[in-house]
PDB file of C-alpha atoms in Angstrom:
ATOM      1  CA  UNK A   1     -19.601 -17.885  -0.776  1.00  0.00           C
ATOM      2  CA  UNK A   2     -22.482 -15.987  -0.258  1.00  0.00           C
ATOM      3  CA  UNK A   3     -23.613 -16.578  -3.576  1.00  0.00           C
ATOM      4  CA  UNK A   4     -23.334 -20.207  -3.237  1.00  0.00           C
ATOM      5  CA  UNK A   5     -25.465 -20.155   0.059  1.00  0.00           C
ATOM      6  CA  UNK A   6     -27.837 -18.037  -1.761  1.00  0.00           C
ATOM      7  CA  UNK A   7     -28.154 -20.647  -4.556  1.00  0.00           C
ATOM      8  CA  UNK A   8     -28.432 -23.367  -1.881  1.00  0.00           C
ATOM      9  CA  UNK A   9     -31.141 -21.523  -0.095  1.00  0.00           C
ATOM     10  CA  UNK A  10     -32.876 -20.946  -3.517  1.00  0.00           C
ATOM     11  CA  UNK A  11     -32.698 -24.778  -4.145  1.00  0.00           C
ATOM     12  CA  UNK A  12     -34.270 -25.620  -0.583  1.00  0.00           C
ATOM     13  CA  UNK A  13     -36.840 -22.986  -1.291  1.00  0.00           C
ATOM     14  CA  UNK A  14     -37.782 -24.610  -4.620  1.00  0.00           C
ATOM     15  CA  UNK A  15     -37.632 -27.945  -2.855  1.00  0.00           C
ATOM     16  CA  UNK A  16     -39.740 -26.802  -0.147  1.00  0.00           C
ATOM     17  CA  UNK A  17     -42.127 -25.325  -2.445  1.00  0.00           C
ATOM     18  CA  UNK A  18     -42.402 -28.634  -4.163  1.00  0.00           C
ATOM     19  CA  UNK A  19     -43.033 -30.318  -0.865  1.00  0.00           C
ATOM     20  CA  UNK A  20     -45.608 -27.743  -0.115  1.00  0.00           C
ATOM     21  CA  UNK A  21     -47.516 -28.293  -3.213  1.00  0.00           C
ATOM     22  CA  UNK A  22     -47.307 -32.038  -2.688  1.00  0.00           C
ATOM     23  CA  UNK A  23     -48.708 -31.557   0.855  1.00  0.00           C
ATOM     24  CA  UNK A  24     -51.434 -29.429  -0.459  1.00  0.00           C
ATOM     25  CA  UNK A  25     -52.393 -31.969  -3.017  1.00  0.00           C
ATOM     26  CA  UNK A  26     -52.113 -34.804  -0.414  1.00  0.00           C
ATOM     27  CA  UNK A  27     -54.239 -32.721   1.942  1.00  0.00           C
ATOM     28  CA  UNK A  28     -56.820 -32.249  -0.707  1.00  0.00           C
ATOM     29  CA  UNK A  29     -57.005 -35.856  -1.409  1.00  0.00           C
ATOM     30  CA  UNK A  30     -57.295 -36.995   2.091  1.00  0.00           C
ATOM     31  CA  UNK A  31     -60.064 -34.294   2.611  1.00  0.00           C
ATOM     32  CA  UNK A  32     -62.026 -35.797  -0.315  1.00  0.00           C
ATOM     33  CA  UNK A  33     -61.290 -39.373   0.653  1.00  0.00           C
ATOM     34  CA  UNK A  34     -61.754 -39.192   4.316  1.00  0.00           C
ATOM     35  CA  UNK A  35     -64.078 -36.409   5.602  1.00  0.00           C
ATOM     36  CA  UNK A  36     -64.695 -38.301   9.000  1.00  0.00           C
ATOM     37  CA  UNK A  37     -60.981 -38.683   9.683  1.00  0.00           C
ATOM     38  CA  UNK A  38     -60.153 -35.419  11.568  1.00  0.00           C
ATOM     39  CA  UNK A  39     -56.997 -36.810  12.939  1.00  0.00           C
ATOM     40  CA  UNK A  40     -55.469 -37.227   9.499  1.00  0.00           C
ATOM     41  CA  UNK A  41     -56.686 -33.876   8.388  1.00  0.00           C
ATOM     42  CA  UNK A  42     -55.129 -32.022  11.467  1.00  0.00           C
ATOM     43  CA  UNK A  43     -51.773 -33.981  10.819  1.00  0.00           C
ATOM     44  CA  UNK A  44     -51.791 -32.930   7.343  1.00  0.00           C
ATOM     45  CA  UNK A  45     -52.604 -29.231   8.339  1.00  0.00           C
ATOM     46  CA  UNK A  46     -49.792 -29.179  10.856  1.00  0.00           C
ATOM     47  CA  UNK A  47     -47.338 -30.531   8.065  1.00  0.00           C
ATOM     48  CA  UNK A  48     -48.566 -27.905   5.725  1.00  0.00           C
ATOM     49  CA  UNK A  49     -48.093 -25.176   8.420  1.00  0.00           C
ATOM     50  CA  UNK A  50     -44.511 -26.531   9.279  1.00  0.00           C
ATOM     51  CA  UNK A  51     -43.619 -26.678   5.442  1.00  0.00           C
ATOM     52  CA  UNK A  52     -45.027 -23.063   5.074  1.00  0.00           C
ATOM     53  CA  UNK A  53     -42.922 -22.178   8.046  1.00  0.00           C
ATOM     54  CA  UNK A  54     -39.923 -23.703   6.544  1.00  0.00           C
ATOM     55  CA  UNK A  55     -40.516 -22.035   3.301  1.00  0.00           C
ATOM     56  CA  UNK A  56     -40.903 -18.631   4.983  1.00  0.00           C
ATOM     57  CA  UNK A  57     -37.781 -19.219   7.140  1.00  0.00           C
ATOM     58  CA  UNK A  58     -35.858 -20.252   3.987  1.00  0.00           C
ATOM     59  CA  UNK A  59     -36.811 -17.255   2.041  1.00  0.00           C
ATOM     60  CA  UNK A  60     -36.050 -14.886   4.860  1.00  0.00           C
ATOM     61  CA  UNK A  61     -32.698 -16.647   5.141  1.00  0.00           C
ATOM     62  CA  UNK A  62     -32.368 -16.148   1.279  1.00  0.00           C
ATOM     63  CA  UNK A  63     -33.233 -12.465   1.652  1.00  0.00           C
ATOM     64  CA  UNK A  64     -30.598 -12.051   4.409  1.00  0.00           C
ATOM     65  CA  UNK A  65     -27.984 -13.807   2.222  1.00  0.00           C
ATOM     66  CA  UNK A  66     -28.935 -11.625  -0.694  1.00  0.00           C
ATOM     67  CA  UNK A  67     -28.458  -8.467   1.525  1.00  0.00           C
ATOM     68  CA  UNK A  68     -25.175 -10.068   2.639  1.00  0.00           C
ATOM     69  CA  UNK A  69     -23.875 -10.488  -0.907  1.00  0.00           C
ATOM     70  CA  UNK A  70     -24.998  -6.927  -1.729  1.00  0.00           C
ATOM     71  CA  UNK A  71     -23.038  -5.501   1.339  1.00  0.00           C
ATOM     72  CA  UNK A  72     -19.988  -7.561   0.438  1.00  0.00           C
ATOM     73  CA  UNK A  73     -20.019  -6.288  -3.156  1.00  0.00           C
ATOM     74  CA  UNK A  74     -20.339  -2.760  -1.744  1.00  0.00           C
ATOM     75  CA  UNK A  75     -17.312  -3.433   0.435  1.00  0.00           C
ATOM     76  CA  UNK A  76     -15.249  -4.910  -2.359  1.00  0.00           C
ATOM     77  CA  UNK A  77     -16.077  -1.794  -4.568  1.00  0.00           C
ATOM     78  CA  UNK A  78     -14.861   0.480  -1.723  1.00  0.00           C
ATOM     79  CA  UNK A  79     -11.642  -1.773  -1.245  1.00  0.00           C
ATOM     80  CA  UNK A  80     -11.091  -1.660  -5.134  1.00  0.00           C
ATOM     81  CA  UNK A  81     -11.252   2.119  -4.864  1.00  0.00           C
ATOM     82  CA  UNK A  82      -8.840   2.451  -1.962  1.00  0.00           C
ATOM     83  CA  UNK A  83      -6.470  -0.075  -3.813  1.00  0.00           C
ATOM     84  CA  UNK A  84      -6.563   2.272  -6.948  1.00  0.00           C
ATOM     85  CA  UNK A  85      -5.764   5.244  -4.633  1.00  0.00           C
ATOM     86  CA  UNK A  86      -2.925   3.289  -2.927  1.00  0.00           C
ATOM     87  CA  UNK A  87      -1.603   2.478  -6.402  1.00  0.00           C
ATOM     88  CA  UNK A  88      -1.806   6.013  -7.386  1.00  0.00           C
ATOM     89  CA  UNK A  89       0.213   7.194  -4.265  1.00  0.00           C
ATOM     90  CA  UNK A  90       2.740   4.497  -4.971  1.00  0.00           C
ATOM     91  CA  UNK A  91       3.251   5.769  -8.616  1.00  0.00           C
ATOM     92  CA  UNK A  92       3.593   9.193  -7.253  1.00  0.00           C
ATOM     93  CA  UNK A  93       6.045   8.161  -4.606  1.00  0.00           C
ATOM     94  CA  UNK A  94       8.215   6.145  -7.268  1.00  0.00           C
ATOM     95  CA  UNK A  95       8.354   9.286  -9.445  1.00  0.00           C
ATOM     96  CA  UNK A  96       9.409  11.296  -6.406  1.00  0.00           C
ATOM     97  CA  UNK A  97      12.020   8.759  -5.825  1.00  0.00           C
ATOM     98  CA  UNK A  98      13.260   8.841  -9.459  1.00  0.00           C
ATOM     99  CA  UNK A  99      13.272  12.623  -9.274  1.00  0.00           C
ATOM    100  CA  UNK A 100      15.188  12.453  -5.942  1.00  0.00           C
ATOM    101  CA  UNK A 101      17.620   9.945  -7.251  1.00  0.00           C
ATOM    102  CA  UNK A 102      18.199  12.250 -10.473  1.00  0.00           C
ATOM    103  CA  UNK A 103      18.774  15.333  -8.019  1.00  0.00           C
ATOM    104  CA  UNK A 104      21.141  13.084  -5.987  1.00  0.00           C
ATOM    105  CA  UNK A 105      23.132  12.132  -8.963  1.00  0.00           C
ATOM    106  CA  UNK A 106      23.326  15.791 -10.121  1.00  0.00           C
ATOM    107  CA  UNK A 107      24.658  16.882  -6.482  1.00  0.00           C
ATOM    108  CA  UNK A 108      26.885  13.987  -6.372  1.00  0.00           C
ATOM    109  CA  UNK A 109      28.660  15.093  -9.570  1.00  0.00           C
ATOM    110  CA  UNK A 110      28.560  18.642  -8.751  1.00  0.00           C
ATOM    111  CA  UNK A 111      30.210  17.595  -5.262  1.00  0.00           C
ATOM    112  CA  UNK A 112      32.792  15.493  -7.330  1.00  0.00           C
ATOM    113  CA  UNK A 113      33.693  18.508  -9.279  1.00  0.00           C
ATOM    114  CA  UNK A 114      33.846  20.793  -6.108  1.00  0.00           C
ATOM    115  CA  UNK A 115      36.227  18.282  -4.480  1.00  0.00           C
ATOM    116  CA  UNK A 116      38.334  18.135  -7.571  1.00  0.00           C
ATOM    117  CA  UNK A 117      38.588  21.909  -7.478  1.00  0.00           C
ATOM    118  CA  UNK A 118      39.264  22.015  -3.713  1.00  0.00           C
ATOM    119  CA  UNK A 119      42.062  19.525  -4.199  1.00  0.00           C
ATOM    120  CA  UNK A 120      43.680  21.699  -6.866  1.00  0.00           C
ATOM    121  CA  UNK A 121      43.299  24.707  -4.521  1.00  0.00           C
ATOM    122  CA  UNK A 122      44.772  22.758  -1.827  1.00  0.00           C
ATOM    123  CA  UNK A 123      47.717  21.685  -4.009  1.00  0.00           C
ATOM    124  CA  UNK A 124      48.090  25.290  -5.192  1.00  0.00           C
ATOM    125  CA  UNK A 125      48.148  26.459  -1.731  1.00  0.00           C
ATOM    126  CA  UNK A 126      50.771  24.012  -0.722  1.00  0.00           C
ATOM    127  CA  UNK A 127      52.929  25.111  -3.637  1.00  0.00           C
ATOM    128  CA  UNK A 128      52.452  28.893  -2.433  1.00  0.00           C
ATOM    129  CA  UNK A 129      53.310  27.745   1.193  1.00  0.00           C
ATOM    130  CA  UNK A 130      56.528  26.197  -0.124  1.00  0.00           C
ATOM    131  CA  UNK A 131      57.578  29.295  -2.184  1.00  0.00           C
ATOM    132  CA  UNK A 132      56.698  31.564   0.834  1.00  0.00           C
ATOM    133  CA  UNK A 133      59.043  29.346   3.218  1.00  0.00           C
ATOM    134  CA  UNK A 134      61.579  29.423   0.447  1.00  0.00           C
ATOM    135  CA  UNK A 135      61.498  33.218   0.178  1.00  0.00           C
ATOM    136  CA  UNK A 136      61.399  33.802   3.839  1.00  0.00           C
ATOM    137  CA  UNK A 137      64.626  31.670   4.208  1.00  0.00           C
ATOM    138  CA  UNK A 138      66.163  33.670   1.289  1.00  0.00           C
ATOM    139  CA  UNK A 139      65.152  36.962   2.670  1.00  0.00           C
ATOM    140  CA  UNK A 140      66.512  35.761   6.051  1.00  0.00           C
ATOM    141  CA  UNK A 141      69.676  34.837   4.389  1.00  0.00           C
ATOM    142  CA  UNK A 142      69.821  38.267   2.812  1.00  0.00           C
ATOM    143  CA  UNK A 143      69.119  39.878   5.869  1.00  0.00           C
ATOM    144  CA  UNK A 144      71.961  38.248   7.541  1.00  0.00           C
ATOM    145  CA  UNK A 145      74.367  38.990   4.736  1.00  0.00           C
ATOM    146  CA  UNK A 146      73.272  42.607   5.078  1.00  0.00           C
ATOM    147  CA  UNK A 147      73.792  42.743   8.721  1.00  0.00           C
ATOM    148  CA  UNK A 148      77.304  41.028   8.180  1.00  0.00           C
ATOM    149  CA  UNK A 149      78.178  43.691   5.629  1.00  0.00           C
ATOM    150  CA  UNK A 150      76.806  46.570   7.908  1.00  0.00           C
ATOM    151  CA  UNK A 151      78.983  45.182  10.712  1.00  0.00           C
ATOM    152  CA  UNK A 152      82.103  45.105   8.340  1.00  0.00           C
ATOM    153  CA  UNK A 153      81.285  48.488   7.205  1.00  0.00           C
ATOM    154  CA  UNK A 154      80.942  49.696  10.814  1.00  0.00           C
ATOM    155  CA  UNK A 155      84.158  47.947  11.852  1.00  0.00           C
ATOM    156  CA  UNK A 156      86.218  49.831   9.145  1.00  0.00           C
TER     157      UNK A 156
END
């Protein structure tokens, strides 16, 4: 947009330059034709000054537009650098995510293995508890049988 404005201003400067040249020529012709006509001369001089002022104004605007384009290009360069830095950060973050996912998968597999081992230990502990209860029952029955035999022997 700034470039389009710059081109527009340049076109206006060229047009006004052409107008200025035309007014200069007109002024000289009038000067040669009518040296007695001061009013016409003053009007032409005034038009020439106005044209020169317009040219100077448009030239100043063109310089200002050019500076604005340069500043915009500078900002664009900065933004492009920042975007590249952000892309690099995103790539790094994606790599970290993939690594974390990989570690999570390994941890999940290890947890699954640990859980299976814990279930096996729990099943074995249950078997051992059952065996212990059975052995306690058997030991209690034997104690009772021994007590009974002791009582029988004592009573004889």
